[in-house]
Coordinates of C-alpha atoms and ligand atoms in Angstrom, one line a residue:
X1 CA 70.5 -47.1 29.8
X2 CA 69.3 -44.2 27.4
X3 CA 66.3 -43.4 28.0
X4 CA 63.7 -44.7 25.2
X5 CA 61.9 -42.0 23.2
X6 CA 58.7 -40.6 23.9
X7 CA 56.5 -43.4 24.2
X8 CA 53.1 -43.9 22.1
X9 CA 51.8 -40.6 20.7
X10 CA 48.2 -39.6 20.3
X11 CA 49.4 -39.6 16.6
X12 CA 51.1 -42.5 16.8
X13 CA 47.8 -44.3 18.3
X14 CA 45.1 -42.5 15.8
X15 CA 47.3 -43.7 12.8
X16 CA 47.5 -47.5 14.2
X17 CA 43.9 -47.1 14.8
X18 CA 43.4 -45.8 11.0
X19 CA 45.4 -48.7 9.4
X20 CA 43.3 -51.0 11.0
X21 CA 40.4 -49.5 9.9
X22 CA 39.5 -50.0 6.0
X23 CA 37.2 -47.4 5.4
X24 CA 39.7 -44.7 7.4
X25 CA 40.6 -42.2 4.9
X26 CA 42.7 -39.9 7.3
X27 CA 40.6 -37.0 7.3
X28 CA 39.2 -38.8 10.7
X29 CA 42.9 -38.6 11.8
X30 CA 43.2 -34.7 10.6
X31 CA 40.3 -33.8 12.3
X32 CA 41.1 -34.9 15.2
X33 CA 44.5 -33.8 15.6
X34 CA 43.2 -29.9 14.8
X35 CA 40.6 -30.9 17.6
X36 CA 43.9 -31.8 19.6
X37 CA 45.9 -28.7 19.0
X38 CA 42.7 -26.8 20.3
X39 CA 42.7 -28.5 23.7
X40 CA 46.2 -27.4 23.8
X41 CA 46.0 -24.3 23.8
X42 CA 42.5 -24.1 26.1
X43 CA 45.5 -26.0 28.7
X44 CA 47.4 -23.1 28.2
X45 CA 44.9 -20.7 28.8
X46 CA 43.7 -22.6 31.6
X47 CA 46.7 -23.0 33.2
X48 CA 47.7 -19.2 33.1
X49 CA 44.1 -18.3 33.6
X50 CA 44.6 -17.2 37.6
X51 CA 47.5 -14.6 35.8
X52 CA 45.7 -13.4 32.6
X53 CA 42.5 -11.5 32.6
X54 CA 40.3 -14.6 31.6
X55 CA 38.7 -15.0 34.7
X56 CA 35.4 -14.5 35.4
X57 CA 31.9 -13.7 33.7
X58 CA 31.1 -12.0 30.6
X59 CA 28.3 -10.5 32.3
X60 CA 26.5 -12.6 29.4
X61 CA 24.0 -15.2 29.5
X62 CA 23.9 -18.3 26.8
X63 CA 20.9 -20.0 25.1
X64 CA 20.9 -22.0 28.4
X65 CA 20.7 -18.8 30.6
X66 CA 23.2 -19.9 32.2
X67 CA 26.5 -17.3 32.8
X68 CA 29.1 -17.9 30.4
X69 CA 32.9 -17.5 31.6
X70 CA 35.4 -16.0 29.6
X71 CA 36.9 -19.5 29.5
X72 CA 33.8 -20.8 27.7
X73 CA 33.9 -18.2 25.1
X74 CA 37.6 -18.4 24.8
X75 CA 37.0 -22.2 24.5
X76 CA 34.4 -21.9 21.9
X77 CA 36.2 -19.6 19.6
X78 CA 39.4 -21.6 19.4
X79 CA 37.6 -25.0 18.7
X80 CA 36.0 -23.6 16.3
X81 CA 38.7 -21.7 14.7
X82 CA 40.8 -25.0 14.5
X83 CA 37.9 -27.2 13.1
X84 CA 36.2 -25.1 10.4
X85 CA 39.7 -25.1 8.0
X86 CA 39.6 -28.7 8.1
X87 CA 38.1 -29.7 5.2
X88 CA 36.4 -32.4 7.1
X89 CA 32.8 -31.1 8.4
X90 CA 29.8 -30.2 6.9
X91 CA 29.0 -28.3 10.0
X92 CA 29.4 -27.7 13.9
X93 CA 27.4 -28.3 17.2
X94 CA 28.3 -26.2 20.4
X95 CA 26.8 -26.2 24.0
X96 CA 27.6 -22.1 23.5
X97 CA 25.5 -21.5 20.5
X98 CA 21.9 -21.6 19.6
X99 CA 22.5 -22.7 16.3
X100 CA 24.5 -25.0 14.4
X101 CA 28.0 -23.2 13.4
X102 CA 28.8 -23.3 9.5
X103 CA 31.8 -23.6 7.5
X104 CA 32.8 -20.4 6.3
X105 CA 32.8 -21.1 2.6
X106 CA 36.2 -20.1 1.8
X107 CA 37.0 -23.7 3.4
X108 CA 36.1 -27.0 1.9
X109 CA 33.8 -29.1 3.4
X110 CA 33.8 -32.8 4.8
X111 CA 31.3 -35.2 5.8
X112 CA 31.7 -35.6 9.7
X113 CA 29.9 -33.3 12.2
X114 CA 31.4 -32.3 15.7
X115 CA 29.4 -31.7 18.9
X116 CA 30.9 -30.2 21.9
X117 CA 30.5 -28.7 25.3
X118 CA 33.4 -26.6 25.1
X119 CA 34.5 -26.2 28.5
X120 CA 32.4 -28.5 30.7
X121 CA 32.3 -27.2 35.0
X122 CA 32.5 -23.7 34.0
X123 CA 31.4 -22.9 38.0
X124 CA 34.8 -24.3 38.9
X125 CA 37.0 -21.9 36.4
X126 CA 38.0 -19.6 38.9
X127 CA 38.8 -22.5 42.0
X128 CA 41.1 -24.2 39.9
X129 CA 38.9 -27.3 39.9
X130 CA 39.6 -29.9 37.3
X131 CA 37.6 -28.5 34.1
X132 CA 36.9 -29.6 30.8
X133 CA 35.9 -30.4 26.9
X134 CA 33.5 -33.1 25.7
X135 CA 33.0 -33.9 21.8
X136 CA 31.4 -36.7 19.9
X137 CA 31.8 -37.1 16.4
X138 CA 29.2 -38.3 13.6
X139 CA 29.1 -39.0 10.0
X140 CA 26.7 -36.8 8.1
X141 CA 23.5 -39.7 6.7
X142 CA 22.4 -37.5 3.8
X143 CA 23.7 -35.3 0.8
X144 CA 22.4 -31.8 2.1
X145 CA 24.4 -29.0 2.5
X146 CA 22.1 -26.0 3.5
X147 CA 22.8 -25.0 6.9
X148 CA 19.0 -25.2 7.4
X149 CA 18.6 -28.5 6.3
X150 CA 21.6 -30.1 8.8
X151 CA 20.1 -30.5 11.9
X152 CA 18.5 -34.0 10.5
X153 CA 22.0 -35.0 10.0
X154 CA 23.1 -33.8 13.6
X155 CA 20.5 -35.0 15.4
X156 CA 21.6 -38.8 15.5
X157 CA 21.1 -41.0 18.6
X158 CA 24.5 -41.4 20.0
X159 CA 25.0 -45.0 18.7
X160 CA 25.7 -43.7 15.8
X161 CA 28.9 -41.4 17.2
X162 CA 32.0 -42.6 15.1
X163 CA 34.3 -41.3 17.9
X164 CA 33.8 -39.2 21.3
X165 CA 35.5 -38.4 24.2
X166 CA 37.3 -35.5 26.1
X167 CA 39.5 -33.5 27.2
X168 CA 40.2 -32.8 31.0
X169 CA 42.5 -29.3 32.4
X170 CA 43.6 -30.3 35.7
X171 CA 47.0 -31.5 37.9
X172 CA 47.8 -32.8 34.3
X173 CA 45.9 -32.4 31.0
X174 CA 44.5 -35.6 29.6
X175 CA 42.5 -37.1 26.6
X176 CA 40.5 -40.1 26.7
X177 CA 38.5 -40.8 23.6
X178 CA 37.5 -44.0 22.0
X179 CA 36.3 -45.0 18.6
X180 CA 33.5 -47.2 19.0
X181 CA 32.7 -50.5 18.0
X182 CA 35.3 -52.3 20.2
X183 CA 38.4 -50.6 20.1
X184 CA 38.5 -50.1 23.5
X185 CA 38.7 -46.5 25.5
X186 CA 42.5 -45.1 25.6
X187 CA 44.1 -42.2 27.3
X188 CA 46.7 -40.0 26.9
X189 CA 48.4 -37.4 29.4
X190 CA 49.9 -34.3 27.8
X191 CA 53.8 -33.8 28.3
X192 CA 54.0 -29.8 28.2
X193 CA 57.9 -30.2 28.2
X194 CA 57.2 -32.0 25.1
X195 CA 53.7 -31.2 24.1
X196 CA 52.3 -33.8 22.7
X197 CA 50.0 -36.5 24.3
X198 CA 51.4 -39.3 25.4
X199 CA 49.2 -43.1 25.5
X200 CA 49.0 -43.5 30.0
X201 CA 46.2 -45.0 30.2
X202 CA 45.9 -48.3 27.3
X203 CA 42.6 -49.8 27.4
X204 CA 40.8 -48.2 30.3
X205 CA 38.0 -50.5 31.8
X206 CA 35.1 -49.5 34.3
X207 CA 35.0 -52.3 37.2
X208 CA 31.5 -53.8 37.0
X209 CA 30.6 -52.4 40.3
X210 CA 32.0 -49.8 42.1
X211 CA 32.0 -47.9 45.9
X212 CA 31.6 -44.1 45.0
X213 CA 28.5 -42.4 44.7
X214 CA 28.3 -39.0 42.9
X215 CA 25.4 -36.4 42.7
X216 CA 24.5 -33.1 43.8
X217 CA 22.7 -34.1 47.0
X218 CA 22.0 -30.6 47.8
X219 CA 19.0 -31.2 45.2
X220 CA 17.1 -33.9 47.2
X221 CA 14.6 -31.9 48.1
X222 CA 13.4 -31.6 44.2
X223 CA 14.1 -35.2 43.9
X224 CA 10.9 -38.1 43.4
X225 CA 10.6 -40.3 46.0
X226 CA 12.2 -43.4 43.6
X227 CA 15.4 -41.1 43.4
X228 CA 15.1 -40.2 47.3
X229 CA 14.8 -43.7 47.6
X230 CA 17.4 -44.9 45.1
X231 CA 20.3 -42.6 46.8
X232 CA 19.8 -44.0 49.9
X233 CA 20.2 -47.2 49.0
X234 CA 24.0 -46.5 48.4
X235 CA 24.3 -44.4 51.8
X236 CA 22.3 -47.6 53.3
X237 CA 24.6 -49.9 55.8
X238 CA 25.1 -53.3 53.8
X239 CA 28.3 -55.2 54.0
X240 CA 27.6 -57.7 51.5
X241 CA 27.2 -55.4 49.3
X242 CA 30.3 -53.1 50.1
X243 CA 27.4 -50.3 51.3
X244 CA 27.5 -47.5 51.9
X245 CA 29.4 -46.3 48.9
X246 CA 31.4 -43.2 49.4
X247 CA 30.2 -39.7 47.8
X248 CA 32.3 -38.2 45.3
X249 CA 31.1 -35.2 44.2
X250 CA 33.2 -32.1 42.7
X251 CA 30.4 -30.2 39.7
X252 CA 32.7 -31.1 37.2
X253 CA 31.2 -33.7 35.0
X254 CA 34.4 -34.4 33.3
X255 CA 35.9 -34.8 36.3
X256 CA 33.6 -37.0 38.4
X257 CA 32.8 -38.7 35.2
X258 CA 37.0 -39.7 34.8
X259 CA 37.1 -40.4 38.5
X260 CA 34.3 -42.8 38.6
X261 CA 35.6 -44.2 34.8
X262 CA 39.2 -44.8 36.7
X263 CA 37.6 -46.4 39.9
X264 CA 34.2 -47.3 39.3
X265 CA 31.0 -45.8 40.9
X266 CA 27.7 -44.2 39.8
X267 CA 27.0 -40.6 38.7
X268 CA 23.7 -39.6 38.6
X269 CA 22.1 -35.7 37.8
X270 CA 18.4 -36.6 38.2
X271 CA 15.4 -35.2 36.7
X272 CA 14.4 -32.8 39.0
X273 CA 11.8 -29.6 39.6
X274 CA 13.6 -27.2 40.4
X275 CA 13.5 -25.3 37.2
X276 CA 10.3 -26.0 35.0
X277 CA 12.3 -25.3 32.0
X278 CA 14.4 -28.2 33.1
X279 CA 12.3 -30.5 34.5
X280 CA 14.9 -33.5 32.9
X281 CA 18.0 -32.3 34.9
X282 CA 20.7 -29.9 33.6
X283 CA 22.8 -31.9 31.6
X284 CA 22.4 -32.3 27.6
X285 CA 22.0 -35.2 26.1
X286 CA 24.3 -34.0 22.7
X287 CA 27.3 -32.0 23.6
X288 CA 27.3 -34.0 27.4
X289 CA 25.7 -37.9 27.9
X290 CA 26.1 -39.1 24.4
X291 CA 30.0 -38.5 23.8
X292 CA 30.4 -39.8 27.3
X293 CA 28.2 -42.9 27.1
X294 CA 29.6 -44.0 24.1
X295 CA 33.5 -44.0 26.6
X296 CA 31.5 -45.6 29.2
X297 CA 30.0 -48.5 27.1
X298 CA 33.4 -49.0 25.5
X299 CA 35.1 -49.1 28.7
X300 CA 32.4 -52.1 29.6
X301 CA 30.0 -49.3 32.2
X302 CA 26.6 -48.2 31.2
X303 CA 24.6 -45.0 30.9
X304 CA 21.1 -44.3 30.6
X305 CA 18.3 -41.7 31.3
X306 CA 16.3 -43.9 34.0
X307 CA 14.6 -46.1 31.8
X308 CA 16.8 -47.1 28.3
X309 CA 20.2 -46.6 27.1
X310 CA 21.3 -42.9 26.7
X311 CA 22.9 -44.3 23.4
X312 CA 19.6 -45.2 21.7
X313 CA 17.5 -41.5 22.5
X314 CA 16.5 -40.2 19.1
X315 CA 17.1 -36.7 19.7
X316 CA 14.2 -34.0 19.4
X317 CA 16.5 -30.8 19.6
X318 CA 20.4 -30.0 19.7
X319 CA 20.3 -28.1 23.4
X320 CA 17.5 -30.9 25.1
X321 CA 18.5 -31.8 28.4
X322 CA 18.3 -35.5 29.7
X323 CA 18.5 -37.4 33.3
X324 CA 21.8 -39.1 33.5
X325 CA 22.7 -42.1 35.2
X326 CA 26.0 -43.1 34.1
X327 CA 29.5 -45.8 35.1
X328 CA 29.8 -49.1 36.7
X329 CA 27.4 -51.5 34.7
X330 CA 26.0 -52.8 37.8
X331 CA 25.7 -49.6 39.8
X332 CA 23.3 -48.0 36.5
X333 CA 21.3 -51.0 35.9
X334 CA 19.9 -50.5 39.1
X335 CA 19.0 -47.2 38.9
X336 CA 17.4 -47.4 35.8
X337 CA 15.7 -50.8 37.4
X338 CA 14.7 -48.5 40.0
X339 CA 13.7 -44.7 38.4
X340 CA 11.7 -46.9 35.4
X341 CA 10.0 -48.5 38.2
X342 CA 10.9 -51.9 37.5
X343 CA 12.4 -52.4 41.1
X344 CA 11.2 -50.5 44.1
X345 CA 13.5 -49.8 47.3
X346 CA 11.2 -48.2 49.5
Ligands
AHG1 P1 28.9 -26.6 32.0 O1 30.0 -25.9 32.7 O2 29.3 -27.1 30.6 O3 27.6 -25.8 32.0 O4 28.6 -28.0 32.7 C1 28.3 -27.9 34.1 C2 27.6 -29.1 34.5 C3 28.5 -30.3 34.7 O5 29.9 -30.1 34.5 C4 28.3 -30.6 36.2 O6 28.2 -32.0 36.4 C5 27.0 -30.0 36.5 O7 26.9 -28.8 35.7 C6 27.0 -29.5 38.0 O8 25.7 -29.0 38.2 P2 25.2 -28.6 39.7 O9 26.1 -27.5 40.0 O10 23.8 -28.3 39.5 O11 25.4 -29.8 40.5
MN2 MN1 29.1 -29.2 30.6
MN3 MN1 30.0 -26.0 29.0

């Protein structure tokens, strides 16, 4: 029997998606295929990286002061290389710079804005640890075009995404992204032999509840009591309720996010004082929890900050960081019963 062809390309899928969508104009499509060929090439890179000489810090500190890999830069440059000749944007968000990015103006511009963490578990680079890039996608509100001005236009709670997803670098390269407003979270696995992305993973759903656990327990101590209290309650003996869950836990947000997406469970990176400066957690709620929370809701889960939906946070400032509780439906609307205070477990 010959073998058929290649199955359903990302292509394929994002065209389908745009016939079906009256308003599509394709530059959605274009946009998105350029953010496509970028992740291919971050595979490469990251794929090779134990050979080539892209290990490792830059010595160099970001606006998070946090150390920034070579991967991140790497990652940052070639996103933004691929999106800014586009035609598409009116301007960029990255996790890796202070400010937004503009579009050179040698390149028309567009109405959509990207967002993206680049290269998301950076600490994992050099253990060859599943890595990788998060994006969410807006449509600019207003008719400004100074740089200066744009940040009203970026800074829209993430309902309002028109697409988001990722990218993840690991025993295979995959994207799962979704569009919003029902169509459903889909994923694709890239065939290098072929490379393209092929559709794996049709219409992912979260279960409602799940039996993994996943958060960086080595925090505790800087942890309130209701998130002390609220962890043990999934290490806590309960056979009715399938307890205690099992803990997952790798420092890759993409990939304890996909994981849990796959198999259901709870992340959770809790406000904590450890850091004044971060006295909401580490992760940010633009270039991290939106894109992601808009996959989780369409995949039926649930994300929030401990007291309302992650997807409804008016945002104050691109880099603000947010408490993230985030998969199974169930498994978050507990914790946010139980960090708001609604609930108590102690
Ligand atoms: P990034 O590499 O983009 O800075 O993100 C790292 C984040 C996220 O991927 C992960 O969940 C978290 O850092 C792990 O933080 P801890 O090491 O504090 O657990
Ligand atoms: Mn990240
Ligand atoms: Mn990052």
């Amino acid at each position: 029997m010959a073998r058929k062809g290649v199955g359903i390309t990302i292509t394929q899928h994002m065209l389908q998606q745009q016939r079906e969508n009256p308003e599509a104009t394709g530059g959605f499509t274009t946009l998105l295929n350029e953010l496509i060929v970028a992740a291919k090439v971050i595979s490469r890179e990251v794929n090779k990286a134990g050979l080539a000489d892209i290990l490792g810090a830059t010595g160099r500190t970001n606006v998070q002061e946090e150390q920034v890999q070579k991967l991140d830069v790497f990652a940052n440059s070639v996103i933004i290389e691929r999106m800014q000749h586009v035609g598409q944007l009116c301007c960029m968000g990255s996790e890796e710079n202070a400010d937004l990015i503009e579009i050179p103006s040698e390149y028309p511009k567009g109405n959509y804005i990207i967002v993206f963490d680049p290269l998301d578990g950076s600490s994992n680079i050099d253990v060859n640890v599943s890595i990788g890039t998060i994006f969410g996608i807006y449509k600019k509100k207003s008719d400004e075009t100074n740089i200066d001005m744009l940040m009203n236009d970026v800074l829209q709670p993430g309902v309002n995404q028109v697409a988001a997803g990722y990218f993840i670098y690991g025993s295979s390269s995959m994207m799962v992204y979704t569009t919003g407003n029902g169509t459903g979270v889909h994923g694709f696995t890239l065939y290098p032999s072929v490379g393209e992305f092929l559709l794996s993973h049709e219409n992912i759903r979260i279960p409602e509840r799940g039996k993994i656990y996943s958060v960086n327990e080595g925090n505790d101590v800087f942890w309130d009591e209701k998130t002390l209290s609220l962890v043990n309650y999934f290490k806590a003996r309960d056979k009715g309720s399938g307890r205690p869950y099992t803990s997952r836990y790798i420092g890759s947000l993409v990939a304890d996010f996909h994981r849990n997406l796959l198999k259901g469970g709870i992340f959770m990176y809790p406000a904590d004082n450890k850091d004044p400066n971060k006295p909401t957690g580490k992760l940010r709620l633009m270039v991290e929890a939106n894109p992601l929370a808009l996959v989780v809701k369409e995949a039926g889960g649930y994300a929030s900050d401990g007291n309302r939906p992650i997807l409804d946070i008016q945002p104050k400032e691109f880099h603000q960081r947010v408490p993230l509780y985030i998969g199974s439906r169930e498994d978050v609307a507990l914790a946010e019963d139980v960090i708001s205070g609604r609930k108590d477990l102690t």
